[in-house]
PDB file of C-alpha atoms in Angstrom:
ATOM      1  CA  GLY A   1      -4.170   9.971  14.485  1.00  0.00           C
ATOM      2  CA  GLN A   2      -4.098   7.162  12.185  1.00  0.00           C
ATOM      3  CA  GLN A   3      -5.314   3.857  13.793  1.00  0.00           C
ATOM      4  CA  VAL A   4      -5.426   0.668  12.372  1.00  0.00           C
ATOM      5  CA  MET A   5      -6.739  -1.868  14.107  1.00  0.00           C
ATOM      6  CA  GLN A   6      -6.686  -5.826  12.737  1.00  0.00           C
ATOM      7  CA  ILE A   7      -8.167  -9.113  14.586  1.00  0.00           C
ATOM      8  CA  PRO A   8      -8.454 -11.554  14.873  1.00  0.00           C
ATOM      9  CA  GLN A   9      -4.911 -10.744  17.234  1.00  0.00           C
ATOM     10  CA  TYR A  10      -4.128 -14.553  16.717  1.00  0.00           C
ATOM     11  CA  GLN A  11      -6.300 -17.887  14.376  1.00  0.00           C
ATOM     12  CA  HIS A  12      -5.044 -21.923  15.026  1.00  0.00           C
ATOM     13  CA  VAL A  13      -6.417 -23.524  12.656  1.00  0.00           C
ATOM     14  CA  GLN A  14      -5.873 -27.579  11.469  1.00  0.00           C
ATOM     15  CA  GLU A  15      -4.585 -27.885   7.929  1.00  0.00           C
ATOM     16  CA  GLY A  16      -7.401 -27.359   5.076  1.00  0.00           C
ATOM     17  CA  GLU A  17      -9.399 -24.983   6.951  1.00  0.00           C
ATOM     18  CA  ASP A  18      -9.983 -21.240   5.705  1.00  0.00           C
ATOM     19  CA  PHE A  19      -8.373 -18.063   7.327  1.00  0.00           C
ATOM     20  CA  THR A  20      -9.212 -14.779   7.204  1.00  0.00           C
ATOM     21  CA  THR A  21      -8.279 -11.488   9.117  1.00  0.00           C
ATOM     22  CA  TYR A  22      -9.995  -8.542   8.708  1.00  0.00           C
ATOM     23  CA  CYS A  23      -7.980  -4.749   9.119  1.00  0.00           C
ATOM     24  CA  ASN A  24     -10.206  -1.547   9.758  1.00  0.00           C
ATOM     25  CA  SER A  25      -9.245   2.202   9.842  1.00  0.00           C
ATOM     26  CA  SER A  26     -10.018   5.193  11.849  1.00  0.00           C
ATOM     27  CA  THR A  27     -10.048   7.179   8.459  1.00  0.00           C
ATOM     28  CA  THR A  28     -10.015   6.971   4.487  1.00  0.00           C
ATOM     29  CA  LEU A  29      -6.753   5.645   3.001  1.00  0.00           C
ATOM     30  CA  SER A  30      -4.808   5.838  -0.314  1.00  0.00           C
ATOM     31  CA  ASN A  31      -3.464   2.532  -0.095  1.00  0.00           C
ATOM     32  CA  ILE A  32      -3.350  -0.956   2.252  1.00  0.00           C
ATOM     33  CA  GLN A  33      -0.047  -3.327   2.193  1.00  0.00           C
ATOM     34  CA  TRP A  34      -0.219  -6.556   2.891  1.00  0.00           C
ATOM     35  CA  TYR A  35       3.277  -8.708   4.681  1.00  0.00           C
ATOM     36  CA  LYS A  36       3.385 -11.644   5.653  1.00  0.00           C
ATOM     37  CA  GLN A  37       6.269 -12.077   8.426  1.00  0.00           C
ATOM     38  CA  ARG A  38       7.599 -16.034   8.719  1.00  0.00           C
ATOM     39  CA  PRO A  39       8.363 -17.513  12.682  1.00  0.00           C
ATOM     40  CA  GLY A  40      12.197 -15.486  13.429  1.00  0.00           C
ATOM     41  CA  GLY A  41      11.826 -13.361   9.824  1.00  0.00           C
ATOM     42  CA  HIS A  42      10.413 -10.328   8.883  1.00  0.00           C
ATOM     43  CA  PRO A  43       7.952  -8.739   6.898  1.00  0.00           C
ATOM     44  CA  VAL A  44       7.770  -9.405   3.851  1.00  0.00           C
ATOM     45  CA  PHE A  45       5.270  -7.835   1.046  1.00  0.00           C
ATOM     46  CA  LEU A  46       3.057  -9.295  -0.280  1.00  0.00           C
ATOM     47  CA  ILE A  47       0.043  -7.089  -1.468  1.00  0.00           C
ATOM     48  CA  GLN A  48      -0.529  -3.739  -2.283  1.00  0.00           C
ATOM     49  CA  LEU A  49      -4.402  -2.321  -3.412  1.00  0.00           C
ATOM     50  CA  VAL A  50      -5.297   0.880  -4.234  1.00  0.00           C
ATOM     51  CA  LYS A  51      -8.787   0.948  -5.510  1.00  0.00           C
ATOM     52  CA  SER A  52     -11.638   1.168  -3.749  1.00  0.00           C
ATOM     53  CA  GLY A  53     -13.710  -2.057  -3.577  1.00  0.00           C
ATOM     54  CA  GLU A  54     -10.314  -3.858  -5.777  1.00  0.00           C
ATOM     55  CA  VAL A  55     -10.476  -7.576  -5.046  1.00  0.00           C
ATOM     56  CA  LYS A  56      -6.806  -9.596  -5.458  1.00  0.00           C
ATOM     57  CA  LYS A  57      -5.463 -13.297  -5.276  1.00  0.00           C
ATOM     58  CA  GLN A  58      -2.598 -14.834  -5.036  1.00  0.00           C
ATOM     59  CA  LYS A  59      -3.291 -18.511  -4.926  1.00  0.00           C
ATOM     60  CA  ARG A  60      -5.126 -19.000  -1.808  1.00  0.00           C
ATOM     61  CA  LEU A  61      -4.743 -16.070  -1.437  1.00  0.00           C
ATOM     62  CA  THR A  62      -8.077 -13.473  -1.543  1.00  0.00           C
ATOM     63  CA  PHE A  63      -7.078  -9.199  -0.910  1.00  0.00           C
ATOM     64  CA  GLN A  64     -10.128  -6.920  -0.780  1.00  0.00           C
ATOM     65  CA  PHE A  65     -10.596  -3.301  -0.227  1.00  0.00           C
ATOM     66  CA  GLY A  66     -13.540  -1.895   0.847  1.00  0.00           C
ATOM     67  CA  GLU A  67     -15.714   0.546  -1.018  1.00  0.00           C
ATOM     68  CA  ALA A  68     -15.309   3.535   1.441  1.00  0.00           C
ATOM     69  CA  LYS A  69     -11.186   2.093   1.259  1.00  0.00           C
ATOM     70  CA  LYS A  70     -11.047   1.793   5.402  1.00  0.00           C
ATOM     71  CA  ASN A  71     -11.507  -1.399   5.754  1.00  0.00           C
ATOM     72  CA  SER A  72      -9.620  -4.313   3.770  1.00  0.00           C
ATOM     73  CA  SER A  73      -9.269  -9.000   4.486  1.00  0.00           C
ATOM     74  CA  LEU A  74      -7.488 -10.654   3.585  1.00  0.00           C
ATOM     75  CA  HIS A  75      -8.778 -14.392   2.759  1.00  0.00           C
ATOM     76  CA  ILE A  76      -7.312 -17.743   2.496  1.00  0.00           C
ATOM     77  CA  THR A  77      -8.048 -21.058   1.481  1.00  0.00           C
ATOM     78  CA  ALA A  78      -7.364 -24.169   2.105  1.00  0.00           C
ATOM     79  CA  THR A  79      -4.287 -23.715   4.833  1.00  0.00           C
ATOM     80  CA  GLN A  80      -0.766 -25.288   4.885  1.00  0.00           C
ATOM     81  CA  THR A  81       1.669 -25.396   6.821  1.00  0.00           C
ATOM     82  CA  THR A  82       3.512 -23.310   4.689  1.00  0.00           C
ATOM     83  CA  ASP A  83       1.156 -20.319   5.569  1.00  0.00           C
ATOM     84  CA  VAL A  84       2.043 -20.357   9.103  1.00  0.00           C
ATOM     85  CA  GLY A  85       2.704 -16.495   9.662  1.00  0.00           C
ATOM     86  CA  THR A  86       1.952 -13.274  11.320  1.00  0.00           C
ATOM     87  CA  TYR A  87      -0.311 -11.165   8.465  1.00  0.00           C
ATOM     88  CA  PHE A  88       0.293  -7.422   9.460  1.00  0.00           C
ATOM     89  CA  CYS A  89      -2.196  -5.292   6.913  1.00  0.00           C
ATOM     90  CA  ALA A  90      -0.033  -1.425   6.794  1.00  0.00           C
ATOM     91  CA  GLY A  91      -2.192   1.140   5.278  1.00  0.00           C
ATOM     92  CA  ALA A  92      -1.527   5.143   3.822  1.00  0.00           C
ATOM     93  CA  SER A  93      -3.518   7.643   3.632  1.00  0.00           C
ATOM     94  CA  GLY A  94      -1.579  10.520   1.455  1.00  0.00           C
ATOM     95  CA  TYR A  95       1.432  11.406   1.836  1.00  0.00           C
ATOM     96  CA  SER A  96       1.191   9.825   5.480  1.00  0.00           C
ATOM     97  CA  THR A  97       3.753   6.825   6.554  1.00  0.00           C
ATOM     98  CA  LEU A  98       1.962   2.792   7.160  1.00  0.00           C
ATOM     99  CA  THR A  99       0.512   2.810   9.509  1.00  0.00           C
ATOM    100  CA  PHE A 100       1.028  -0.921  11.038  1.00  0.00           C
ATOM    101  CA  GLY A 101      -1.748  -3.030  12.067  1.00  0.00           C
ATOM    102  CA  LYS A 102      -0.942  -5.338  14.647  1.00  0.00           C
ATOM    103  CA  GLY A 103      -1.212  -8.516  13.382  1.00  0.00           C
ATOM    104  CA  THR A 104      -2.419 -12.126  12.867  1.00  0.00           C
ATOM    105  CA  MET A 105      -0.786 -14.272  14.674  1.00  0.00           C
ATOM    106  CA  LEU A 106      -1.677 -17.786  12.065  1.00  0.00           C
ATOM    107  CA  LEU A 107      -1.344 -20.981  13.257  1.00  0.00           C
ATOM    108  CA  VAL A 108      -1.808 -24.981  10.812  1.00  0.00           C
ATOM    109  CA  SER A 109      -2.188 -27.822  12.401  1.00  0.00           C
ATOM    110  CA  PRO A 110      -1.180 -30.566   9.942  1.00  0.00           C
TER     111      PRO A 110
ATOM    112  CA  ASP B   1      17.236 -13.324  -1.026  1.00  0.00           C
ATOM    113  CA  THR B   2      16.699 -10.101   0.351  1.00  0.00           C
ATOM    114  CA  GLU B   3      17.529  -7.354  -1.022  1.00  0.00           C
ATOM    115  CA  VAL B   4      17.824  -4.877   1.782  1.00  0.00           C
ATOM    116  CA  THR B   5      21.195  -6.397   3.913  1.00  0.00           C
ATOM    117  CA  GLN B   6      21.631  -6.197   7.248  1.00  0.00           C
ATOM    118  CA  THR B   7      24.701  -6.358   9.614  1.00  0.00           C
ATOM    119  CA  PRO B   8      25.502  -7.956  11.918  1.00  0.00           C
ATOM    120  CA  LYS B   9      22.423 -10.261  12.337  1.00  0.00           C
ATOM    121  CA  HIS B  10      22.938 -10.584  15.907  1.00  0.00           C
ATOM    122  CA  LEU B  11      23.888  -7.368  18.492  1.00  0.00           C
ATOM    123  CA  VAL B  12      24.737  -8.214  22.486  1.00  0.00           C
ATOM    124  CA  MET B  13      25.923  -5.191  23.964  1.00  0.00           C
ATOM    125  CA  GLY B  14      26.158  -3.392  27.092  1.00  0.00           C
ATOM    126  CA  MET B  15      24.129   0.336  28.502  1.00  0.00           C
ATOM    127  CA  THR B  16      27.886   1.793  27.548  1.00  0.00           C
ATOM    128  CA  ASN B  17      29.259   0.583  24.881  1.00  0.00           C
ATOM    129  CA  LYS B  18      29.059   2.591  21.411  1.00  0.00           C
ATOM    130  CA  LYS B  19      27.815  -0.332  18.141  1.00  0.00           C
ATOM    131  CA  SER B  20      25.970   0.281  15.069  1.00  0.00           C
ATOM    132  CA  LEU B  21      24.294  -1.174  12.944  1.00  0.00           C
ATOM    133  CA  LYS B  22      24.581  -1.249   8.878  1.00  0.00           C
ATOM    134  CA  CYS B  23      22.791  -1.670   5.606  1.00  0.00           C
ATOM    135  CA  GLU B  24      22.714  -2.125   2.582  1.00  0.00           C
ATOM    136  CA  GLN B  25      20.234  -2.037  -1.046  1.00  0.00           C
ATOM    137  CA  HIS B  26      21.183  -2.157  -4.302  1.00  0.00           C
ATOM    138  CA  MET B  27      17.639  -1.688  -5.563  1.00  0.00           C
ATOM    139  CA  GLY B  28      18.103   1.825  -6.531  1.00  0.00           C
ATOM    140  CA  HIS B  29      15.881   2.678  -3.970  1.00  0.00           C
ATOM    141  CA  ARG B  30      16.236   6.458  -3.146  1.00  0.00           C
ATOM    142  CA  ALA B  31      13.765   5.807   0.265  1.00  0.00           C
ATOM    143  CA  MET B  32      15.058   3.911   3.572  1.00  0.00           C
ATOM    144  CA  TYR B  33      13.952   3.683   7.067  1.00  0.00           C
ATOM    145  CA  TRP B  34      14.254   2.523  10.174  1.00  0.00           C
ATOM    146  CA  TYR B  35      11.648   0.378  12.203  1.00  0.00           C
ATOM    147  CA  LYS B  36      11.786  -1.277  15.475  1.00  0.00           C
ATOM    148  CA  GLN B  37      10.038  -4.338  16.235  1.00  0.00           C
ATOM    149  CA  LYS B  38       9.341  -6.141  20.115  1.00  0.00           C
ATOM    150  CA  ALA B  39       8.580  -9.737  19.972  1.00  0.00           C
ATOM    151  CA  LYS B  40       5.123 -10.219  19.129  1.00  0.00           C
ATOM    152  CA  LYS B  41       3.906  -6.185  18.229  1.00  0.00           C
ATOM    153  CA  PRO B  42       3.836  -4.839  14.722  1.00  0.00           C
ATOM    154  CA  PRO B  43       6.861  -2.934  13.426  1.00  0.00           C
ATOM    155  CA  GLU B  44       7.577   0.848  14.661  1.00  0.00           C
ATOM    156  CA  LEU B  45       8.487   3.185  12.585  1.00  0.00           C
ATOM    157  CA  MET B  46      12.174   4.811  13.774  1.00  0.00           C
ATOM    158  CA  PHE B  47      13.475   6.876  11.620  1.00  0.00           C
ATOM    159  CA  VAL B  48      13.073   7.808   7.331  1.00  0.00           C
ATOM    160  CA  TYR B  49      15.641   9.120   4.992  1.00  0.00           C
ATOM    161  CA  SER B  50      14.722  10.390   1.139  1.00  0.00           C
ATOM    162  CA  TYR B  51      17.177  11.126  -1.858  1.00  0.00           C
ATOM    163  CA  GLU B  52      19.490  10.978   1.725  1.00  0.00           C
ATOM    164  CA  LYS B  53      18.627  13.748   3.603  1.00  0.00           C
ATOM    165  CA  LEU B  54      16.575  13.266   7.267  1.00  0.00           C
ATOM    166  CA  SER B  55      12.713  12.975   6.007  1.00  0.00           C
ATOM    167  CA  ILE B  56      11.524  11.399   9.540  1.00  0.00           C
ATOM    168  CA  ASN B  57      12.250  11.497  13.131  1.00  0.00           C
ATOM    169  CA  GLU B  58       9.345   9.768  14.783  1.00  0.00           C
ATOM    170  CA  SER B  59      10.503  11.265  18.718  1.00  0.00           C
ATOM    171  CA  VAL B  60      13.140   8.903  18.731  1.00  0.00           C
ATOM    172  CA  PRO B  61      15.466   8.821  21.931  1.00  0.00           C
ATOM    173  CA  SER B  62      19.142  11.054  20.419  1.00  0.00           C
ATOM    174  CA  ARG B  63      21.077   7.371  22.035  1.00  0.00           C
ATOM    175  CA  PHE B  64      20.010   5.602  18.368  1.00  0.00           C
ATOM    176  CA  SER B  65      21.549   8.238  15.893  1.00  0.00           C
ATOM    177  CA  PRO B  66      21.091   7.676  12.362  1.00  0.00           C
ATOM    178  CA  GLU B  67      23.053   8.174   9.328  1.00  0.00           C
ATOM    179  CA  CYS B  68      23.142   7.691   5.449  1.00  0.00           C
ATOM    180  CA  PRO B  69      26.654   8.330   4.094  1.00  0.00           C
ATOM    181  CA  ASN B  70      25.046   7.458  -0.369  1.00  0.00           C
ATOM    182  CA  SER B  71      21.863   6.646  -1.708  1.00  0.00           C
ATOM    183  CA  SER B  72      23.221   2.539  -1.258  1.00  0.00           C
ATOM    184  CA  LEU B  73      23.508   2.431   2.805  1.00  0.00           C
ATOM    185  CA  LEU B  74      22.159   3.152   5.893  1.00  0.00           C
ATOM    186  CA  ASN B  75      23.282   3.023   9.538  1.00  0.00           C
ATOM    187  CA  LEU B  76      21.837   3.442  12.955  1.00  0.00           C
ATOM    188  CA  HIS B  77      24.885   4.399  15.640  1.00  0.00           C
ATOM    189  CA  LEU B  78      23.296   3.478  19.169  1.00  0.00           C
ATOM    190  CA  HIS B  79      25.062   4.204  22.372  1.00  0.00           C
ATOM    191  CA  ALA B  80      23.738   4.220  26.393  1.00  0.00           C
ATOM    192  CA  LEU B  81      20.919   2.376  25.202  1.00  0.00           C
ATOM    193  CA  GLN B  82      19.227   0.506  27.725  1.00  0.00           C
ATOM    194  CA  PRO B  83      17.970  -3.023  28.407  1.00  0.00           C
ATOM    195  CA  GLU B  84      14.057  -1.326  26.668  1.00  0.00           C
ATOM    196  CA  ASP B  85      15.724  -0.189  22.970  1.00  0.00           C
ATOM    197  CA  SER B  86      16.128  -4.736  22.785  1.00  0.00           C
ATOM    198  CA  ALA B  87      14.527  -5.783  20.104  1.00  0.00           C
ATOM    199  CA  LEU B  88      15.066  -6.801  16.288  1.00  0.00           C
ATOM    200  CA  TYR B  89      15.895  -4.066  14.090  1.00  0.00           C
ATOM    201  CA  LEU B  90      13.794  -3.820  10.911  1.00  0.00           C
ATOM    202  CA  CYS B  91      16.248  -1.978   7.816  1.00  0.00           C
ATOM    203  CA  ALA B  92      14.025  -0.800   4.479  1.00  0.00           C
ATOM    204  CA  SER B  93      13.652   0.461   1.466  1.00  0.00           C
ATOM    205  CA  SER B  94      11.044   2.079  -0.895  1.00  0.00           C
ATOM    206  CA  GLN B  95      10.580   4.846  -3.980  1.00  0.00           C
ATOM    207  CA  PRO B  96       9.963   8.321  -2.706  1.00  0.00           C
ATOM    208  CA  PRO B  97       8.715  10.518  -2.207  1.00  0.00           C
ATOM    209  CA  ARG B  98       5.719   9.469  -1.848  1.00  0.00           C
ATOM    210  CA  ILE B  99       6.626   7.742   0.875  1.00  0.00           C
ATOM    211  CA  GLY B 100       2.944   5.493   2.064  1.00  0.00           C
ATOM    212  CA  ALA B 101       2.183   4.239  -1.374  1.00  0.00           C
ATOM    213  CA  ASN B 102       5.421   3.187  -2.067  1.00  0.00           C
ATOM    214  CA  VAL B 103       5.881  -0.924  -1.318  1.00  0.00           C
ATOM    215  CA  LEU B 104       8.762  -1.882   1.741  1.00  0.00           C
ATOM    216  CA  THR B 105      10.866  -4.105   1.251  1.00  0.00           C
ATOM    217  CA  PHE B 106      12.756  -5.147   4.486  1.00  0.00           C
ATOM    218  CA  GLY B 107      15.502  -6.775   5.431  1.00  0.00           C
ATOM    219  CA  ALA B 108      16.502  -9.698   7.805  1.00  0.00           C
ATOM    220  CA  GLY B 109      16.916  -7.449  10.596  1.00  0.00           C
ATOM    221  CA  SER B 110      20.002  -6.827  13.138  1.00  0.00           C
ATOM    222  CA  ARG B 111      18.655  -8.391  17.135  1.00  0.00           C
ATOM    223  CA  LEU B 112      20.075  -6.273  19.480  1.00  0.00           C
ATOM    224  CA  THR B 113      20.129  -7.278  22.723  1.00  0.00           C
ATOM    225  CA  VAL B 114      21.608  -4.733  25.454  1.00  0.00           C
ATOM    226  CA  LEU B 115      22.406  -5.658  29.139  1.00  0.00           C
TER     227      LEU B 115
END
């Protein structure tokens, strides 16, 4: 079945440093979504990418979808303590359900 | 505030108890989901309802029984659970029919502990 690998599993940065998490799929995706889950919270939708090579920005967050639609990344510029949480990518092919990556837990020290 | 409401927030039950988790959404979505999430793991799909009909059951044990009384409500009936079933149970909703293509709105979850 479809697999979505996500790295790193965990990252601890100093406030102000940049952060990137990467997702790779074993199959071509029709779309990839990113969710953020704060400690003790629930996943909250951040963005959806559907086009090959797509790049979207939300303030300090930059999301990319690879040309082959098999990989994606989330980059945070100048992290803040409010960025703490686990970031999940989730991809789907055709009419399949979303497959979640294992997530990257981000810790930010002030 | 989340637009998908789950009750109860916390539930402790014994292995012989029968309990239910409830989920309500007022977003006009016609697909609803149950996910199970263990600590430090991603959400794991259990069931999908589309237009109030069960469309996906991810080989979930029969001690979990879903129910969708109407387009806004989703229940998960629990019976004879095991301690390893302790987890955060998340309800989500989206627009059908392209289940995998649609964005999920999650509820805050029900944290279940089975003793």
